[in-house]
XYZ file of C-alpha atoms in Angstrom:
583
model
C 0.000 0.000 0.000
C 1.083 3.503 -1.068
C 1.761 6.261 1.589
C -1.425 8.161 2.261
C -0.883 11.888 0.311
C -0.151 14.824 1.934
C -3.450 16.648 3.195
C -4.154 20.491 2.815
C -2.374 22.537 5.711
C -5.704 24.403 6.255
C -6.615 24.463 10.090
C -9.890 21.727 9.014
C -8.238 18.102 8.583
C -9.703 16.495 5.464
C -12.151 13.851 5.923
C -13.118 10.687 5.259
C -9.604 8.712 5.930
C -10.102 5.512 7.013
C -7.740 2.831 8.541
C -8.125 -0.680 8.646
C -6.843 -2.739 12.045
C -6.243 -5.877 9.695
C -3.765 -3.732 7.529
C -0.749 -3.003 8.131
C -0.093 0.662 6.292
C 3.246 2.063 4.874
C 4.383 -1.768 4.514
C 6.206 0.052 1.358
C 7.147 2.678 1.933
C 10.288 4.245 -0.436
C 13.503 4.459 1.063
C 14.988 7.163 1.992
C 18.541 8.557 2.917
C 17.790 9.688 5.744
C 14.876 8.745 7.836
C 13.191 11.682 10.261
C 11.743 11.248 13.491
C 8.813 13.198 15.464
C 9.163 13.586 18.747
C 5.201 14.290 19.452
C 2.896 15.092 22.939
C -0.327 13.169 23.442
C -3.085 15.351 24.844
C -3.618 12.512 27.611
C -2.768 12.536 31.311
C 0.968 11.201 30.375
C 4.008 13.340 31.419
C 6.285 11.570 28.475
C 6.781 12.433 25.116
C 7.079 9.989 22.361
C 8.820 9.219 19.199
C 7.090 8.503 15.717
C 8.595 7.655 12.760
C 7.940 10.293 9.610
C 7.013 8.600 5.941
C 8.954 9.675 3.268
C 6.122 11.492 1.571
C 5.570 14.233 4.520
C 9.237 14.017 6.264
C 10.859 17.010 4.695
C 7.122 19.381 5.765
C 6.824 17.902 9.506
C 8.021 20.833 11.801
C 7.718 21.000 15.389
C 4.157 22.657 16.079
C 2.229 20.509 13.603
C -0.353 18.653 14.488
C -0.096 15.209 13.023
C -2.074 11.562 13.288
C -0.720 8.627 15.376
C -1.360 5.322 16.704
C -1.325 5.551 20.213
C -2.462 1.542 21.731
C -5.396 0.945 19.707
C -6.139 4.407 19.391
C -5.655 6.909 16.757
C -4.760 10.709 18.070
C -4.108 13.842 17.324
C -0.861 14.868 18.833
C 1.480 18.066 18.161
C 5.254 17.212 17.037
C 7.880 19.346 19.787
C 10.725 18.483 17.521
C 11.791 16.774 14.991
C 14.687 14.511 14.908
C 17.569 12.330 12.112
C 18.802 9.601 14.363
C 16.700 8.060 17.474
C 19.919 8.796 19.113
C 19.166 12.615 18.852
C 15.847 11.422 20.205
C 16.939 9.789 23.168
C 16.425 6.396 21.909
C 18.138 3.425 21.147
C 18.330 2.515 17.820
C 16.920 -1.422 18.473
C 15.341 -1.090 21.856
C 11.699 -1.488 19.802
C 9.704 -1.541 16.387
C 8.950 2.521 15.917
C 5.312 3.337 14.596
C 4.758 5.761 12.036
C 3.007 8.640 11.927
C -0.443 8.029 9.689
C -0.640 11.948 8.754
C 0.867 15.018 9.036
C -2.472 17.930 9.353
C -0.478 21.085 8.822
C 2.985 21.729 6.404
C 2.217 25.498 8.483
C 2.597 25.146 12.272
C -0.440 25.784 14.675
C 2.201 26.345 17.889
C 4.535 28.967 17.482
C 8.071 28.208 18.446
C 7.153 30.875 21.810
C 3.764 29.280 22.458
C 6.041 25.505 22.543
C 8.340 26.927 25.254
C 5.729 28.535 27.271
C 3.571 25.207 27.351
C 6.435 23.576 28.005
C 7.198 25.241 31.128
C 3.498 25.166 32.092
C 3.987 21.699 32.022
C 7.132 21.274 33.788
C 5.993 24.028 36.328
C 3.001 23.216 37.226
C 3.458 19.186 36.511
C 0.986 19.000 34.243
C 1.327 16.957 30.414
C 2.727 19.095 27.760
C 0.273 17.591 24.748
C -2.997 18.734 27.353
C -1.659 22.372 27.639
C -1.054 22.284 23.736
C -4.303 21.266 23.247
C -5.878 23.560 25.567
C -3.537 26.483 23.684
C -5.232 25.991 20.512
C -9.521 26.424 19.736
C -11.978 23.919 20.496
C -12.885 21.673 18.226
C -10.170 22.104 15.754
C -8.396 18.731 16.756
C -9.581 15.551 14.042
C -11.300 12.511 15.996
C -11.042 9.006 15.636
C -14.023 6.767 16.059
C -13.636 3.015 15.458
C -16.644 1.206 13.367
C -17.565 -2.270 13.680
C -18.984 -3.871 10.637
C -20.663 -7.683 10.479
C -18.814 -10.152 7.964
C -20.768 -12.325 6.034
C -19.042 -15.013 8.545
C -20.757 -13.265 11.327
C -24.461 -13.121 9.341
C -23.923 -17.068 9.266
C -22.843 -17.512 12.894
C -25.970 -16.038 13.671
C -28.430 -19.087 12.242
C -25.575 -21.804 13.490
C -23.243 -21.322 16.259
C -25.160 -18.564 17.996
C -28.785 -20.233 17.164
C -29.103 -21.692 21.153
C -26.758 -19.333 22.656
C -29.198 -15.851 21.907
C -28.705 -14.249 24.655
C -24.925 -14.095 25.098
C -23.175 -10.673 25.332
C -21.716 -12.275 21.507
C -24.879 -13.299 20.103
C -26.925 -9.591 20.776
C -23.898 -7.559 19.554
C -23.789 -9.408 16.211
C -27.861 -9.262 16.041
C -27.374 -5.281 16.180
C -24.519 -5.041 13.954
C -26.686 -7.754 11.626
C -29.488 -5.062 11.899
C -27.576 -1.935 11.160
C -24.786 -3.168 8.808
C -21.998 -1.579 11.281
C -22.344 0.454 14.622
C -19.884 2.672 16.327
C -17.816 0.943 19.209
C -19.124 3.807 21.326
C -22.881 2.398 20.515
C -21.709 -0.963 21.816
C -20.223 0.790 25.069
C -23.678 1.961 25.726
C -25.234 -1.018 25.342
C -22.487 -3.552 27.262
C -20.321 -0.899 29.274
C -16.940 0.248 27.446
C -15.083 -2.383 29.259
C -17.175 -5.535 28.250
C -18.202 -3.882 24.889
C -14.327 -3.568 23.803
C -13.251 -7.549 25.054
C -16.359 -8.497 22.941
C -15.437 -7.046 19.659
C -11.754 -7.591 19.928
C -13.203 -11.683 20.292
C -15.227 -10.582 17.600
C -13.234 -9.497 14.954
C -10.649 -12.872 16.486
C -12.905 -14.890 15.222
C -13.588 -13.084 12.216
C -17.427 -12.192 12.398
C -16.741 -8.499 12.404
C -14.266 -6.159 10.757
C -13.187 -3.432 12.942
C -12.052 0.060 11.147
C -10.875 3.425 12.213
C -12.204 7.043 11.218
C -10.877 10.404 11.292
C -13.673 12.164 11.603
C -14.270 16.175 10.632
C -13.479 18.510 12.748
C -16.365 20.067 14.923
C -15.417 23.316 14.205
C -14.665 24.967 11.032
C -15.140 28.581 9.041
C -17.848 29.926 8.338
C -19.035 30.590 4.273
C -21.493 31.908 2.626
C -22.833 32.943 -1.208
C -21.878 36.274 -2.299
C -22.640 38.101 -5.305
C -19.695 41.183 -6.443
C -19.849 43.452 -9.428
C -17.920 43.060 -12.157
C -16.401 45.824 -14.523
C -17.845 44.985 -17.527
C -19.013 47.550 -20.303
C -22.073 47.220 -21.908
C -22.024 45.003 -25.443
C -23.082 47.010 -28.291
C -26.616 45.665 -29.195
C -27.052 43.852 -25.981
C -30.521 43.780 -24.079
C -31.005 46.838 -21.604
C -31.002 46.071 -18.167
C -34.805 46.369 -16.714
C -35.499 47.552 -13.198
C -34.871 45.077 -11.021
C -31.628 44.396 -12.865
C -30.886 47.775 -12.495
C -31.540 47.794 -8.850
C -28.928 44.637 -7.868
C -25.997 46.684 -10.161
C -27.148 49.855 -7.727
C -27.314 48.080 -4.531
C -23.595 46.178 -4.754
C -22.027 49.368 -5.949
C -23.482 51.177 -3.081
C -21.902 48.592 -0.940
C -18.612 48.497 -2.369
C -18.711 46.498 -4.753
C -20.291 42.712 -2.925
C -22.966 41.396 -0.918
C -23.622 37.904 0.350
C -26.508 36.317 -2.008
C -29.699 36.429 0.347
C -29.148 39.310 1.546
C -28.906 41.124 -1.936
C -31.921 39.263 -2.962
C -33.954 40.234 0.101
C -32.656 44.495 -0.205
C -33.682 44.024 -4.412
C -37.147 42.054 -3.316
C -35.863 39.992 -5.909
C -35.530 36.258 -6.830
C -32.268 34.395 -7.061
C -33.015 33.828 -10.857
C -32.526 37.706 -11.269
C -29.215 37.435 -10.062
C -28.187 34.335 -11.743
C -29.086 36.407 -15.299
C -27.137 38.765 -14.488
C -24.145 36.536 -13.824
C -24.886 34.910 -16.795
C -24.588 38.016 -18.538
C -21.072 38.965 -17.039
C -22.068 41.841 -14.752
C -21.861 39.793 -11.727
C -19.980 36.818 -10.165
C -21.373 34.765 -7.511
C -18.675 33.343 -5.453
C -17.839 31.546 -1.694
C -16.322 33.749 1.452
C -15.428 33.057 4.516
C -17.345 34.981 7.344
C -15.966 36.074 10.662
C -18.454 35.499 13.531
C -18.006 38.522 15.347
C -18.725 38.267 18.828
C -19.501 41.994 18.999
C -21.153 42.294 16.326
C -24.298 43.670 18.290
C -22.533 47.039 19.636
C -23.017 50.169 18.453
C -21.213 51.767 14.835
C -19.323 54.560 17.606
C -17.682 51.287 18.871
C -16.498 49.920 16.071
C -14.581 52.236 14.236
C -11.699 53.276 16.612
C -13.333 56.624 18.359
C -11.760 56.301 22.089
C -11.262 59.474 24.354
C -7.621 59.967 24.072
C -8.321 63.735 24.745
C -9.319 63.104 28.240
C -6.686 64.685 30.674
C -4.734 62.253 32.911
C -4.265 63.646 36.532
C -0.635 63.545 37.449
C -0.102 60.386 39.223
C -1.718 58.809 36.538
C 0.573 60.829 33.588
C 3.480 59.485 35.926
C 2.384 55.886 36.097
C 2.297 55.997 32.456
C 5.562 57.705 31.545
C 6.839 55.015 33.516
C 5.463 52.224 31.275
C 5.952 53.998 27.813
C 9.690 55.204 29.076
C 10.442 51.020 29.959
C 8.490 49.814 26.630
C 11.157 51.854 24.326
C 13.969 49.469 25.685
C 12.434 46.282 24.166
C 13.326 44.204 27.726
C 10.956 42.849 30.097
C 10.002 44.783 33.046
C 6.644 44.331 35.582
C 4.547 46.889 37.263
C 2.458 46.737 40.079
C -0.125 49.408 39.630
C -1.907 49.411 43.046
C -4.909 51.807 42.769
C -7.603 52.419 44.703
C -11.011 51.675 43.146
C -11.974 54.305 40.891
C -8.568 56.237 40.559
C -8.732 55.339 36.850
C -6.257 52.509 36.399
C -7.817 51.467 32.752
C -7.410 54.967 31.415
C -3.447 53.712 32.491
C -4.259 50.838 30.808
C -5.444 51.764 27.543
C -3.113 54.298 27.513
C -0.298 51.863 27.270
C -1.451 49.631 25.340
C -2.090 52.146 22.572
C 2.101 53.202 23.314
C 2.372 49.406 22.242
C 0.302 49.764 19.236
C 2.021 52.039 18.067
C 5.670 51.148 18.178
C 4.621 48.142 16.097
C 3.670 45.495 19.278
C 0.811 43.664 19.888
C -1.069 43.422 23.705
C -2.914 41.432 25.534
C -5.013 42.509 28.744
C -6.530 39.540 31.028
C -9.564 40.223 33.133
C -10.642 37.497 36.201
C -13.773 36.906 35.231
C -15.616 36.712 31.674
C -18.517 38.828 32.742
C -15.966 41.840 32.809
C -15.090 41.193 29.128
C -17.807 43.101 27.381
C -17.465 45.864 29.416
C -13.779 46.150 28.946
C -14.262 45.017 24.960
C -16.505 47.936 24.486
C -13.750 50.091 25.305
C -10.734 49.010 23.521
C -13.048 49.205 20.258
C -13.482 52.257 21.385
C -10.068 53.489 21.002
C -8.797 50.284 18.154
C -11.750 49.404 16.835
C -11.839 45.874 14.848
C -8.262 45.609 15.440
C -9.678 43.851 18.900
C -9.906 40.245 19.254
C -11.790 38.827 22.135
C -11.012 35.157 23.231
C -12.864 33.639 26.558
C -15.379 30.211 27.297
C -18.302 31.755 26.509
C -17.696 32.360 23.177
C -19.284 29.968 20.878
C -16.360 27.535 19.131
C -16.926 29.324 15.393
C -16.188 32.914 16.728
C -13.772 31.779 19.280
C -11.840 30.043 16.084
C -12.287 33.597 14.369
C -10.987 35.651 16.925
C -7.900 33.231 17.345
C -7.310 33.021 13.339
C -7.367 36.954 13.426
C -4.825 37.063 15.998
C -2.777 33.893 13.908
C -2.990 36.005 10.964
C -1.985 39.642 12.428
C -5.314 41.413 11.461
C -5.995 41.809 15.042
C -3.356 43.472 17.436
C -4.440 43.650 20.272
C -6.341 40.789 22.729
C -8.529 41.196 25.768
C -10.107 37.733 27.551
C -10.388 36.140 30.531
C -7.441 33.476 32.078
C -7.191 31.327 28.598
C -6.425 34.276 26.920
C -2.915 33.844 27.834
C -2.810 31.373 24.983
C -3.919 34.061 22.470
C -1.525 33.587 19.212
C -0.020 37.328 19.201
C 3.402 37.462 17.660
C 5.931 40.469 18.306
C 3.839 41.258 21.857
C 4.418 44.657 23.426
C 2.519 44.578 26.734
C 0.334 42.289 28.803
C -1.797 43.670 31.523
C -3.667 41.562 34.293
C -5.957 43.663 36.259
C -7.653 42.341 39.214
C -4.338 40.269 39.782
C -5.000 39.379 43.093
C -8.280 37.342 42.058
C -8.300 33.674 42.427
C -10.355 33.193 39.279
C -6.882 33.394 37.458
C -6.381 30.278 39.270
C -7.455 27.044 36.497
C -8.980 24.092 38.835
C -9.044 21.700 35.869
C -6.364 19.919 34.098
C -3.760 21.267 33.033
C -3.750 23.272 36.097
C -2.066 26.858 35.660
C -2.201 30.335 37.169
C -3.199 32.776 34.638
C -1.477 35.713 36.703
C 1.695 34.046 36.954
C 1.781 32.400 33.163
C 1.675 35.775 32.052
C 4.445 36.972 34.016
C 6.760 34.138 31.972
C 5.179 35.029 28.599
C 5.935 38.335 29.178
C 9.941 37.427 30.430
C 10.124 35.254 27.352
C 8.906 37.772 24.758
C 11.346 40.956 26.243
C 7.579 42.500 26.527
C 5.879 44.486 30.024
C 3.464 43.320 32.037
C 1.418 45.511 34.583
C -0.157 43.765 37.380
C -3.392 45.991 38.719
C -5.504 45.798 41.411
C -6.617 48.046 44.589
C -5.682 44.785 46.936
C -2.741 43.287 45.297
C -1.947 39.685 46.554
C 0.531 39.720 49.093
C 3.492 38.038 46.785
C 2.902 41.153 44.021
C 3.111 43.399 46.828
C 6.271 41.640 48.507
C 7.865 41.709 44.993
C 6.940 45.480 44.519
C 8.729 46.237 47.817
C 11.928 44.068 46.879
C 12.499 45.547 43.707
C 10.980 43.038 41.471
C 8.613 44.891 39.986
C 8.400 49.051 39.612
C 5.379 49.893 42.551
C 3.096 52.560 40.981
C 0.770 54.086 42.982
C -2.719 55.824 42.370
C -3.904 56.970 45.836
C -6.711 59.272 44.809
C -9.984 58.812 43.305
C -10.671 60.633 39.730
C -12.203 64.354 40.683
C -11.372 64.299 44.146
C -14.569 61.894 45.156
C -14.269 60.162 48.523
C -13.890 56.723 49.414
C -16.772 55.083 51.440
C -16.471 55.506 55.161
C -16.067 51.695 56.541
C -16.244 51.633 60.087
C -16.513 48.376 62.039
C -19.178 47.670 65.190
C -17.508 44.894 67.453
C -21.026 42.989 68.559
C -19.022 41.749 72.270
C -19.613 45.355 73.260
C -23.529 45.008 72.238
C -24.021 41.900 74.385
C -22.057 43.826 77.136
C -24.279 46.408 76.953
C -27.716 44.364 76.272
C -27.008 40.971 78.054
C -27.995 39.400 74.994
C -26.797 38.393 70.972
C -28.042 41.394 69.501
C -28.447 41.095 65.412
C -28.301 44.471 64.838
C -26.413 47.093 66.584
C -27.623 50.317 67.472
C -25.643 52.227 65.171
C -26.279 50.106 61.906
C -29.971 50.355 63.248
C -29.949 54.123 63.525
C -27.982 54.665 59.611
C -30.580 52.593 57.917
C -33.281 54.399 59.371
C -31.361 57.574 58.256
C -30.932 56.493 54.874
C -34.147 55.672 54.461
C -35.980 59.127 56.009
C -33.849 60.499 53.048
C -35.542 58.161 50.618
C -32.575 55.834 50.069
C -31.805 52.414 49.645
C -29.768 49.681 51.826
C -28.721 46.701 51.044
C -27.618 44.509 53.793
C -25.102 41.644 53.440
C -24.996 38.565 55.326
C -22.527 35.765 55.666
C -25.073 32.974 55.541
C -28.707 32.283 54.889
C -30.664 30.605 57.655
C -29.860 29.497 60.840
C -28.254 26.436 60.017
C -27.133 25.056 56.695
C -28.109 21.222 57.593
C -30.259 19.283 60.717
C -28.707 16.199 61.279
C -30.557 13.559 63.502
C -27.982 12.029 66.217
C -29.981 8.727 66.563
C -30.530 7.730 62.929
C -28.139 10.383 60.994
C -31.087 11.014 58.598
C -30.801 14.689 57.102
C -33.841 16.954 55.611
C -33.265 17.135 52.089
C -35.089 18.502 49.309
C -37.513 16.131 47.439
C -36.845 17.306 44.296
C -32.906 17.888 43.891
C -31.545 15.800 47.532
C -29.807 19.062 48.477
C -29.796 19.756 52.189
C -32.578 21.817 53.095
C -31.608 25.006 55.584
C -32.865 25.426 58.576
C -34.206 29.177 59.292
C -34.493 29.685 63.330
């Protein structure tokens, strides 16, 4: 059998590639002068890497960053080459210690993983002990990776088996698998699993397809995720034949609508603007004034705001008090050396850290960098989003969870591709493909949201603090109650400390003062909910027709009843959750 071809090195694998378990592929496979290795990381909970061996047809385009096809047991993965090597030797291997697989496919001759985005996984992984191929993974989009699924099929050996060997033995585990697979022609193994549990399901077919009543084959299936197209009509320059039919009004109508918009609109939407049918617009192709054609469309995940936020039209005429002009020299003096440096910007809440923020970033911009600002939680995106396209409109990229997996592949092909510059998103973010970054900010730094309680287990804060040493770029750290290590480092010299004390306009802080309740049971003999002077401030507030909202620690008196005798609880009859008890 012939090695498999080469595949397109768009980010989609191509489809429909199937394997056979009973065939062994490559078996001749041209020889070659000298033969390349892959050193490659399996997204699974192993800490090794391992070593493939690279056909002749792909050897030369395999670079470390690919994403390429292996056989990993009886599985076949998607994995991510680290580096590619001549000799096992160079690989760490002996030469005869074991038979070497091959890789089945190589997905991309262009590398997903930049050469930066290996070394900083890398360290994730030795760092935080967590394996390298599940922090590749979770660098790159959802749903881009190609699946395997393995298909069971009945041979005609099996059909026969049914009437003869299985004919008194019906109700075996055997016997029902090969009356569904007789039934449906071939079932996914993951069918059987439901049917027999995974374990018992996979010992069946492998004594199955032993005794030859099934074939077993492998799948790549199509990515989940993919670009978005659509039908577009443009307008052609075309002068008019001599002696050729006038156009009539609706005709007339499409040529004025597309050159109103610049020259192309997608197809349903031209024919809905005309009130005209597609047929219309398929004359007029015909005729050579138009060309229908496919285009990619980016899902834009804020598409829904406002023109005035999409076109770049930030305040940068807004006067910066002087502690914040200060801060900021600071930042845009360091950024002209091209070295890493950190800042802790510790401001109190409302002192108009962002302003500091944007600020810099825009210094970045403009020297030719890219930047990257992390918020702790994805509710603060939009919010944040809204103003960066304020100031750089669509050259914004937004990359968080919530996104759906078509725009989050957008925004993360915009940033691949350079047409967006600067990234704001929530603790994955770090991940975001920006080459030639400027400037990183974290704000809310102290937050424990950075913190990822899911393999591979990483602190955003702290990940960007490496990216940032490893790119020569700045990071600022913000917050109004930095964690005690930022503020330790700030005090040591680590980082520059940068201080905004005062609130924007002069406003005051809230007045906290705290009531210790040991002197209201002193003074009442009694647990007193409510002390007098909370008691007298709401009633206060509310003679001036204001509201109060009151915070408490915990709802209810207690949070469980637990009988000593039996140890029965009270517990919801609907969801088994511990009902509270309210005293």
């Amino acid at each position: 059998m012939s090695d498999l071809p080469l595949r397109d090195s768009h980010i989609e694998p191509a489809l429909g590639f199937q394997i056979c378990s009973q065939l062994k592929l490559r078996s001749l496979t041209l020889p070659v002068l000298h033969r390349m290795y892959a050193e490659v990381a399996i997204p699974l909970n192993v800490l090794q890497t391992f070593t493939y061996a690279l056909p002749a047809s792909f050897a030369a385009k395999a670079k470390a960053g690919a994403r390429v096809l292996v056989p990993f047991g009886k599985q076949l993965l998607t994995a991510y080459i680290v580096d590619v090597h001549e000799t096992l030797e160079q690989a760490g291997q002996a030469a005869d210690s074991y038979e070497v697989k091959e890789v089945e496919e190589l997905f991309d001759t262009e590398p997903l993983v930049t050469a930066e985005m290996l070394e900083l996984t890398k360290w994730i992984a030795d760092y935080y002990y967590a394996p390298w191929g599940e922090v590749i993974k979770a660098s790159l989009p959802a749903g881009i990776n190609a699946e395997a699924e393995t298909l069971v099929s009945i041979t005609q050996i099996g059909r026969n088996a049914l009437t003869t060997v299985f004919a008194k033995r019906a109700a075996s585990v055997k016997a029902q698998a090969l009356t569904k697979l007789a039934e449906a022609g071939f079932l996914k193994s993951t069918d059987l699993a439901k049917e027999f549990t995974k374990p018992r399901a996979t010992a069946v077919i492998r004594e199955l397809e032993k005794e030859g009543y099934v074939t077993v084959t492998r799948q790549v299936q199509q990515a989940t995720v993919k670009p978005k197209r659509q039908q577009a009509v443009r307008l052609l320059e075309r002068a008019p034949i001599e002696g050729s039919k006038p156009l009539n009004e609706q005709q007339e109508r499409i040529i004025k609508l597309l050159f109103d918009a610049g020259g192309s609109l997608s197809f349903a939407q031209l024919s809905e603007q005309a009130a005209v049918s597609p047929s219309v617009i398929r004359t007029l192709e015909k005729r050579g004034y138009v060309e229908v054609f496919i285009r990619e469309v980016r899902r834009d995940p804020l598409a829904h705001l406002p023109k005035q936020y999409r076109v770049g039209n930030g305040a940068d005429d807004l006067q910066l008090t002087t502690k914040q002009q200060n801060a900021l020299n600071q930042i845009t003096d360091k950024l002209q050396t091209n070295e890493y440096a950190a800042f802790l910007l510790h401001g109190v809440t409302g002192s108009g850290k962002t302003e500091v923020y944007i600020r810099a970033m825009r210094a970045a911009v403009d020297k030719g960098k890219t930047a990257l600002m992390l918020v702790p939680e994805i509710s603060l995106t939009p919010m944040f989003a809204r103003r960066l396209r304020a100031h750089f409109g669509d050259a914004v990229a937004i990359l968080h969870s919530s996104l759906s997996d078509g725009e989050r592949l957008d925004e993360w092909n915009r940033l691949r591709n350079g047409e967006a510059r600067v990234c704001i998103g929530a603790r994955s973010a770090i991940f975001a493909p920006l080459e030639n970054i400027g400037l990183i900010v974290v704000d809310e730094e102290h937050e424990a949201s950075y913190k990822q309680d899911e393999s591979p287990r990483y602190h955003g804060r702290d990940t960007a603090i490496m990216r940032a040493a490893k790119a020569n770029a700045l990071i600022i750290l913000g917050s109004a109650t930095p964690s005690m290590e930022s503020y330790h480092n700030a005090h040591t010299g680590k980082y520059t400390y940068l201080q905004l004390d005062e609130r924007i306009g002069g406003r005051r802080l809230a007045q906290v003062e705290i009531v210790d309740l040991r002197e209201v049971f002193a003074q009442y003999g009694k647990q007193q909910l409510f002390s007098d002077k909370m008691k007298t401030a709401i009633a206060d507030n509310h003679a001036r027709g204001e509201q109060t909202l009151v915070l408490l620690n915990r709802r209810g008196y207690s949070s469980f009843t637990l009988c000593r005798a039996c140890g029965h609880t009270a517990r919801c009859i609907n969801c088994d959750v511990t009902l509270t008890f309210h005293k």
